[in-house]
Amino acid sequence: MTHRITVSNQKGGVGKTTICLHLAVALADRGRDVLLIDLDPSAYLSVHLGLDEDYYEENENSLAYHLVEGSRSNPEGTILNSDEGVDVISSNYDMRGVEDRLSAERNREMRLKMFLDEVDEDYDYTLVDSPPSLGILYDNAILACRRVVIPIKDEDMSIISIHRALDEIDEIERAFRIDAEILAIVPNLVRPDGVAASTLEGLRNTDGVKEYLTPFEIRQRVAIRRAMKKRTTLYKHKPSCDQTENFEKLADLVVSKCEGDP
């Protein structure tokens, strides 16, 4: 059984890609086979892994093509290997036009699920890095995965933005008659100052949020920025960084909720 998880927040700048990539590698370190999907037209995940559209010699090999045209021959041809121990289906420039091209199509919100049904059965986990905006691709991520990890920042708008994110998931649940599970709300890019401490305290006392908030946070570290700049992760760049342990805690939490406690 493949456990599908989308790392989503309709607000940009929350470090969604960093969380998705490091969670994937932490799961792989626990012996799980992991497939990463870059559903964001900005392709930050693909860039961070050194994978770009040059890997697609033909349009038929792209994720964008399969989402728009429906599953065609050789969907496995979109899967690339990475140096991080996880497989990747990367984004390319064509993803920028997918939402417009799908707007009048039948089953437009189910295209990712239909595609994943063809490619991820041999994986333990499929992680989807979704776009930082509402729309057809965001809906596709929620409907395909049904499990969500939500990164947030330590800023005054966090409580408002997280309620908006939860409300949007509720709307998708009602509209499509599904149940979506919030696996975790993860404070990310946390700064060592009073504003961050006050924001986190507010989140931990907010009904509807505190139930999902992780007891740990991913703190700002130069090592994380340098790792991403070098197109790698902390696990290769600086495994001794104190935040590696928190990514491992997130992986343990995900495994516990998806697979059950040992």
mmCIF file of C-alpha atoms in Angstrom:
data_model
loop_
_atom_site.group_PDB
_atom_site.id
_atom_site.type_symbol
_atom_site.label_atom_id
_atom_site.label_comp_id
_atom_site.label_asym_id
_atom_site.label_seq_id
_atom_site.Cartn_x
_atom_site.Cartn_y
_atom_site.Cartn_z
ATOM 1 C CA MET A 1 0.000 0.000 0.000
ATOM 2 C CA THR A 2 1.283 3.430 -0.943
ATOM 3 C CA HIS A 3 0.776 6.225 1.580
ATOM 4 C CA ARG A 4 0.226 9.477 -0.305
ATOM 5 C CA ILE A 5 0.891 12.792 1.423
ATOM 6 C CA THR A 6 0.762 16.321 0.092
ATOM 7 C CA VAL A 7 2.809 19.081 1.674
ATOM 8 C CA SER A 8 0.473 22.006 1.121
ATOM 9 C CA ASN A 9 -0.255 25.569 2.100
ATOM 10 C CA GLN A 10 -1.921 28.083 -0.162
ATOM 11 C CA LYS A 11 0.380 30.735 1.324
ATOM 12 C CA GLY A 12 3.818 31.028 -0.239
ATOM 13 C CA GLY A 13 7.117 31.515 1.557
ATOM 14 C CA VAL A 14 6.525 28.946 4.303
ATOM 15 C CA GLY A 15 9.317 26.578 3.279
ATOM 16 C CA LYS A 16 7.005 23.962 1.819
ATOM 17 C CA THR A 17 9.604 22.517 -0.537
ATOM 18 C CA THR A 18 12.230 22.257 2.214
ATOM 19 C CA ILE A 19 9.828 20.307 4.414
ATOM 20 C CA CYS A 20 8.719 18.027 1.575
ATOM 21 C CA LEU A 21 12.253 17.191 0.437
ATOM 22 C CA HIS A 22 13.701 16.569 3.891
ATOM 23 C CA LEU A 23 10.690 14.530 4.980
ATOM 24 C CA ALA A 24 11.123 12.355 1.889
ATOM 25 C CA VAL A 25 14.812 11.742 2.595
ATOM 26 C CA ALA A 26 14.117 11.034 6.281
ATOM 27 C CA LEU A 27 11.525 8.437 5.275
ATOM 28 C CA ALA A 28 13.980 6.878 2.817
ATOM 29 C CA ASP A 29 16.558 6.679 5.623
ATOM 30 C CA ARG A 30 14.000 4.576 7.497
ATOM 31 C CA GLY A 31 14.025 2.019 4.701
ATOM 32 C CA ARG A 32 10.929 3.260 2.887
ATOM 33 C CA ASP A 33 10.747 3.557 -0.885
ATOM 34 C CA VAL A 34 9.750 7.148 -1.604
ATOM 35 C CA LEU A 35 8.467 8.915 -4.718
ATOM 36 C CA LEU A 36 8.517 12.720 -4.820
ATOM 37 C CA ILE A 37 6.128 14.629 -7.085
ATOM 38 C CA ASP A 38 6.829 18.260 -7.977
ATOM 39 C CA LEU A 39 3.359 19.651 -8.703
ATOM 40 C CA ASP A 40 4.437 23.278 -8.355
ATOM 41 C CA PRO A 41 4.800 25.085 -11.711
ATOM 42 C CA SER A 42 7.638 27.094 -10.126
ATOM 43 C CA ALA A 43 9.555 23.786 -9.948
ATOM 44 C CA TYR A 44 11.564 24.710 -6.840
ATOM 45 C CA LEU A 45 11.787 21.068 -5.770
ATOM 46 C CA SER A 46 13.102 20.042 -9.176
ATOM 47 C CA VAL A 47 15.634 22.870 -9.197
ATOM 48 C CA HIS A 48 16.862 21.994 -5.699
ATOM 49 C CA LEU A 49 17.511 18.442 -6.864
ATOM 50 C CA GLY A 50 19.190 19.546 -10.074
ATOM 51 C CA LEU A 51 16.335 18.190 -12.172
ATOM 52 C CA ASP A 52 14.845 20.460 -14.794
ATOM 53 C CA GLU A 53 13.065 20.220 -18.105
ATOM 54 C CA ASP A 54 16.263 19.219 -19.898
ATOM 55 C CA TYR A 55 15.545 15.733 -18.568
ATOM 56 C CA TYR A 56 12.427 15.631 -20.740
ATOM 57 C CA GLU A 57 13.563 14.972 -24.295
ATOM 58 C CA GLU A 58 9.950 14.555 -25.413
ATOM 59 C CA ASN A 59 6.809 16.289 -24.217
ATOM 60 C CA GLU A 60 5.144 12.902 -23.663
ATOM 61 C CA ASN A 61 7.576 12.219 -20.812
ATOM 62 C CA SER A 62 6.436 15.184 -18.706
ATOM 63 C CA LEU A 63 4.050 15.243 -15.773
ATOM 64 C CA ALA A 64 2.218 18.139 -17.440
ATOM 65 C CA TYR A 65 1.498 16.018 -20.518
ATOM 66 C CA HIS A 66 0.056 13.139 -18.511
ATOM 67 C CA LEU A 67 -2.128 15.435 -16.401
ATOM 68 C CA VAL A 68 -3.604 17.165 -19.430
ATOM 69 C CA GLU A 69 -3.843 14.279 -21.877
ATOM 70 C CA GLY A 70 -4.610 11.574 -19.348
ATOM 71 C CA SER A 71 -2.419 8.585 -18.659
ATOM 72 C CA ARG A 72 -0.702 7.540 -21.873
ATOM 73 C CA SER A 73 1.978 4.990 -22.654
ATOM 74 C CA ASN A 74 5.006 4.694 -20.393
ATOM 75 C CA PRO A 75 3.970 6.917 -17.458
ATOM 76 C CA GLU A 76 6.893 5.357 -15.554
ATOM 77 C CA GLY A 77 9.151 7.215 -17.988
ATOM 78 C CA THR A 78 8.554 10.363 -15.956
ATOM 79 C CA ILE A 79 10.311 8.896 -12.900
ATOM 80 C CA LEU A 80 13.870 10.063 -12.320
ATOM 81 C CA ASN A 81 16.468 8.903 -9.811
ATOM 82 C CA SER A 82 18.083 11.378 -7.460
ATOM 83 C CA ASP A 83 21.262 11.428 -5.401
ATOM 84 C CA GLU A 84 19.171 11.695 -2.227
ATOM 85 C CA GLY A 85 17.865 8.125 -2.295
ATOM 86 C CA VAL A 86 14.362 9.025 -3.474
ATOM 87 C CA ASP A 87 12.754 8.904 -6.896
ATOM 88 C CA VAL A 88 11.315 12.074 -8.396
ATOM 89 C CA ILE A 89 8.746 13.138 -10.954
ATOM 90 C CA SER A 90 9.895 16.663 -11.630
ATOM 91 C CA SER A 91 8.136 19.738 -12.905
ATOM 92 C CA ASN A 92 8.977 21.555 -16.100
ATOM 93 C CA TYR A 93 7.952 24.744 -17.905
ATOM 94 C CA ASP A 94 4.824 23.121 -19.360
ATOM 95 C CA MET A 95 3.321 22.890 -15.854
ATOM 96 C CA ARG A 96 2.667 26.643 -15.991
ATOM 97 C CA GLY A 97 -0.176 26.111 -18.447
ATOM 98 C CA VAL A 98 -1.747 23.005 -16.925
ATOM 99 C CA GLU A 99 -4.488 24.717 -14.893
ATOM 100 C CA ASP A 100 -5.723 26.712 -17.902
ATOM 101 C CA ARG A 101 -5.701 23.628 -20.110
ATOM 102 C CA LEU A 102 -7.577 21.577 -17.517
ATOM 103 C CA SER A 103 -10.209 24.211 -16.735
ATOM 104 C CA ALA A 104 -12.758 22.800 -19.185
ATOM 105 C CA GLU A 105 -11.763 19.138 -18.957
ATOM 106 C CA ARG A 106 -13.769 16.336 -17.368
ATOM 107 C CA ASN A 107 -12.407 14.953 -14.069
ATOM 108 C CA ARG A 108 -9.916 17.808 -13.991
ATOM 109 C CA GLU A 109 -9.521 17.598 -10.199
ATOM 110 C CA MET A 110 -8.767 13.860 -10.343
ATOM 111 C CA ARG A 111 -5.992 13.863 -12.945
ATOM 112 C CA LEU A 112 -3.143 13.484 -10.440
ATOM 113 C CA LYS A 113 -4.861 10.578 -8.692
ATOM 114 C CA MET A 114 -5.443 8.859 -12.030
ATOM 115 C CA PHE A 115 -1.783 9.331 -12.916
ATOM 116 C CA LEU A 116 -0.449 8.142 -9.560
ATOM 117 C CA ASP A 117 -2.602 5.031 -9.763
ATOM 118 C CA GLU A 118 -0.415 4.095 -12.732
ATOM 119 C CA VAL A 119 3.021 4.817 -11.269
ATOM 120 C CA ASP A 120 3.341 4.604 -7.482
ATOM 121 C CA GLU A 121 2.111 1.159 -6.456
ATOM 122 C CA ASP A 122 5.665 -0.055 -5.746
ATOM 123 C CA TYR A 123 6.430 2.807 -3.334
ATOM 124 C CA ASP A 124 5.788 2.995 0.384
ATOM 125 C CA TYR A 125 5.274 6.761 0.296
ATOM 126 C CA THR A 126 4.406 9.298 -2.371
ATOM 127 C CA LEU A 127 4.983 12.925 -1.343
ATOM 128 C CA VAL A 128 3.509 15.759 -3.392
ATOM 129 C CA ASP A 129 4.941 19.273 -3.233
ATOM 130 C CA SER A 130 1.831 21.274 -4.127
ATOM 131 C CA PRO A 131 1.581 24.828 -5.491
ATOM 132 C CA PRO A 132 1.402 27.714 -2.981
ATOM 133 C CA SER A 133 -1.964 28.879 -4.319
ATOM 134 C CA LEU A 134 -5.527 27.678 -4.597
ATOM 135 C CA GLY A 135 -6.650 26.189 -7.875
ATOM 136 C CA ILE A 136 -7.019 22.980 -9.832
ATOM 137 C CA LEU A 137 -3.525 21.681 -9.020
ATOM 138 C CA TYR A 138 -4.007 22.329 -5.288
ATOM 139 C CA ASP A 139 -7.311 20.426 -5.432
ATOM 140 C CA ASN A 140 -5.603 17.610 -7.324
ATOM 141 C CA ALA A 141 -2.996 17.269 -4.572
ATOM 142 C CA ILE A 142 -5.598 17.032 -1.788
ATOM 143 C CA LEU A 143 -7.843 14.622 -3.685
ATOM 144 C CA ALA A 144 -4.984 12.353 -4.774
ATOM 145 C CA CYS A 145 -3.324 12.150 -1.367
ATOM 146 C CA ARG A 146 -6.071 12.605 1.271
ATOM 147 C CA ARG A 147 -3.293 13.198 3.830
ATOM 148 C CA VAL A 148 -1.753 16.619 4.407
ATOM 149 C CA VAL A 149 1.299 18.127 6.111
ATOM 150 C CA ILE A 150 0.982 21.911 6.460
ATOM 151 C CA PRO A 151 4.094 24.060 7.028
ATOM 152 C CA ILE A 152 3.571 27.485 8.623
ATOM 153 C CA LYS A 153 5.796 30.418 9.539
ATOM 154 C CA ASP A 154 6.211 32.137 12.881
ATOM 155 C CA GLU A 155 4.523 35.389 11.908
ATOM 156 C CA ASP A 156 1.417 37.307 12.920
ATOM 157 C CA MET A 157 -0.586 36.101 9.905
ATOM 158 C CA SER A 158 0.053 32.438 10.696
ATOM 159 C CA ILE A 159 -3.146 31.874 12.658
ATOM 160 C CA ILE A 160 -5.238 33.495 9.926
ATOM 161 C CA SER A 161 -3.462 31.649 7.114
ATOM 162 C CA ILE A 162 -3.679 28.263 8.811
ATOM 163 C CA HIS A 163 -7.413 28.675 9.395
ATOM 164 C CA ARG A 164 -7.802 29.539 5.710
ATOM 165 C CA ALA A 165 -5.846 26.423 4.752
ATOM 166 C CA LEU A 166 -7.996 24.221 7.001
ATOM 167 C CA ASP A 167 -11.192 25.853 5.704
ATOM 168 C CA GLU A 168 -10.137 25.155 2.123
ATOM 169 C CA ILE A 169 -9.518 21.493 2.925
ATOM 170 C CA ASP A 170 -12.950 21.340 4.589
ATOM 171 C CA GLU A 171 -14.525 22.773 1.431
ATOM 172 C CA ILE A 172 -12.793 20.162 -0.735
ATOM 173 C CA GLU A 173 -13.990 17.421 1.624
ATOM 174 C CA ARG A 174 -17.595 18.607 1.357
ATOM 175 C CA ALA A 175 -17.520 19.227 -2.382
ATOM 176 C CA PHE A 176 -16.028 15.842 -3.264
ATOM 177 C CA ARG A 177 -17.388 13.853 -0.309
ATOM 178 C CA ILE A 178 -13.998 12.670 0.887
ATOM 179 C CA ASP A 179 -12.192 12.600 4.208
ATOM 180 C CA ALA A 180 -8.781 14.264 4.362
ATOM 181 C CA GLU A 181 -6.436 13.725 7.301
ATOM 182 C CA ILE A 182 -4.190 16.466 8.646
ATOM 183 C CA LEU A 183 -1.048 14.612 9.671
ATOM 184 C CA ALA A 184 0.790 17.633 11.049
ATOM 185 C CA ILE A 185 1.033 21.395 11.121
ATOM 186 C CA VAL A 186 4.765 22.131 11.212
ATOM 187 C CA PRO A 187 6.189 25.485 12.338
ATOM 188 C CA ASN A 188 9.001 26.169 9.891
ATOM 189 C CA LEU A 189 11.736 28.786 9.443
ATOM 190 C CA VAL A 190 11.325 29.626 13.130
ATOM 191 C CA ARG A 191 13.455 32.534 14.317
ATOM 192 C CA PRO A 192 14.981 32.846 17.796
ATOM 193 C CA ASP A 193 13.060 35.949 18.857
ATOM 194 C CA GLY A 194 10.089 37.072 20.919
ATOM 195 C CA VAL A 195 7.750 37.404 17.942
ATOM 196 C CA ALA A 196 8.263 33.761 17.023
ATOM 197 C CA ALA A 197 7.751 32.629 20.618
ATOM 198 C CA SER A 198 4.539 34.661 20.893
ATOM 199 C CA THR A 199 3.200 33.311 17.595
ATOM 200 C CA LEU A 200 3.929 29.706 18.555
ATOM 201 C CA GLU A 201 2.266 30.198 21.925
ATOM 202 C CA GLY A 202 -0.806 31.559 20.171
ATOM 203 C CA LEU A 203 -0.914 28.582 17.803
ATOM 204 C CA ARG A 204 -0.574 26.123 20.674
ATOM 205 C CA ASN A 205 -3.594 27.708 22.336
ATOM 206 C CA THR A 206 -5.800 27.883 19.239
ATOM 207 C CA ASP A 207 -8.575 25.307 19.003
ATOM 208 C CA GLY A 208 -8.623 23.512 15.678
ATOM 209 C CA VAL A 209 -4.891 24.082 15.262
ATOM 210 C CA LYS A 210 -3.202 22.910 18.462
ATOM 211 C CA GLU A 211 -4.475 19.361 17.877
ATOM 212 C CA TYR A 212 -2.257 19.059 14.784
ATOM 213 C CA LEU A 213 0.693 21.251 15.749
ATOM 214 C CA THR A 214 3.947 19.360 16.162
ATOM 215 C CA PRO A 215 5.683 19.619 19.559
ATOM 216 C CA PHE A 216 8.865 20.584 17.700
ATOM 217 C CA GLU A 217 9.649 23.187 15.076
ATOM 218 C CA ILE A 218 12.099 23.536 12.210
ATOM 219 C CA ARG A 219 14.328 26.463 13.094
ATOM 220 C CA GLN A 220 16.110 28.809 10.720
ATOM 221 C CA ARG A 221 19.641 27.634 10.045
ATOM 222 C CA VAL A 222 22.228 28.833 7.558
ATOM 223 C CA ALA A 223 23.061 25.192 6.878
ATOM 224 C CA ILE A 224 19.564 24.592 5.465
ATOM 225 C CA ARG A 225 19.841 27.541 3.083
ATOM 226 C CA ARG A 226 23.304 26.478 1.990
ATOM 227 C CA ALA A 227 22.176 22.911 1.418
ATOM 228 C CA MET A 228 19.297 24.009 -0.779
ATOM 229 C CA LYS A 229 21.564 26.434 -2.659
ATOM 230 C CA LYS A 230 23.922 23.546 -3.361
ATOM 231 C CA ARG A 231 20.955 21.496 -4.611
ATOM 232 C CA THR A 232 21.088 18.978 -1.824
ATOM 233 C CA THR A 233 19.757 18.394 1.695
ATOM 234 C CA LEU A 234 21.075 18.616 5.234
ATOM 235 C CA TYR A 235 21.598 14.872 5.132
ATOM 236 C CA LYS A 236 24.403 15.362 2.613
ATOM 237 C CA HIS A 237 25.509 18.920 3.304
ATOM 238 C CA LYS A 238 25.658 18.959 7.109
ATOM 239 C CA PRO A 239 24.066 15.947 8.810
ATOM 240 C CA SER A 240 25.336 17.211 12.179
ATOM 241 C CA CYS A 241 22.998 20.221 12.022
ATOM 242 C CA ASP A 242 20.637 20.203 14.986
ATOM 243 C CA GLN A 243 17.574 20.498 12.709
ATOM 244 C CA THR A 244 18.212 17.111 11.104
ATOM 245 C CA GLU A 245 16.821 15.581 14.280
ATOM 246 C CA ASN A 246 13.565 17.507 13.864
ATOM 247 C CA PHE A 247 13.093 16.301 10.297
ATOM 248 C CA GLU A 248 13.564 12.782 11.662
ATOM 249 C CA LYS A 249 10.929 13.465 14.313
ATOM 250 C CA LEU A 250 8.538 14.536 11.557
ATOM 251 C CA ALA A 251 9.250 11.320 9.659
ATOM 252 C CA ASP A 252 8.601 9.285 12.805
ATOM 253 C CA LEU A 253 5.304 11.100 13.339
ATOM 254 C CA VAL A 254 4.241 10.439 9.738
ATOM 255 C CA VAL A 255 5.173 6.757 9.950
ATOM 256 C CA SER A 256 3.287 6.423 13.221
ATOM 257 C CA LYS A 257 0.113 7.947 11.791
ATOM 258 C CA CYS A 258 0.258 6.185 8.436
ATOM 259 C CA GLU A 259 1.492 2.766 9.485
ATOM 260 C CA GLY A 260 0.360 2.684 13.092
ATOM 261 C CA ASP A 261 2.461 2.728 16.241
ATOM 262 C CA PRO A 262 5.041 -0.088 16.536
#
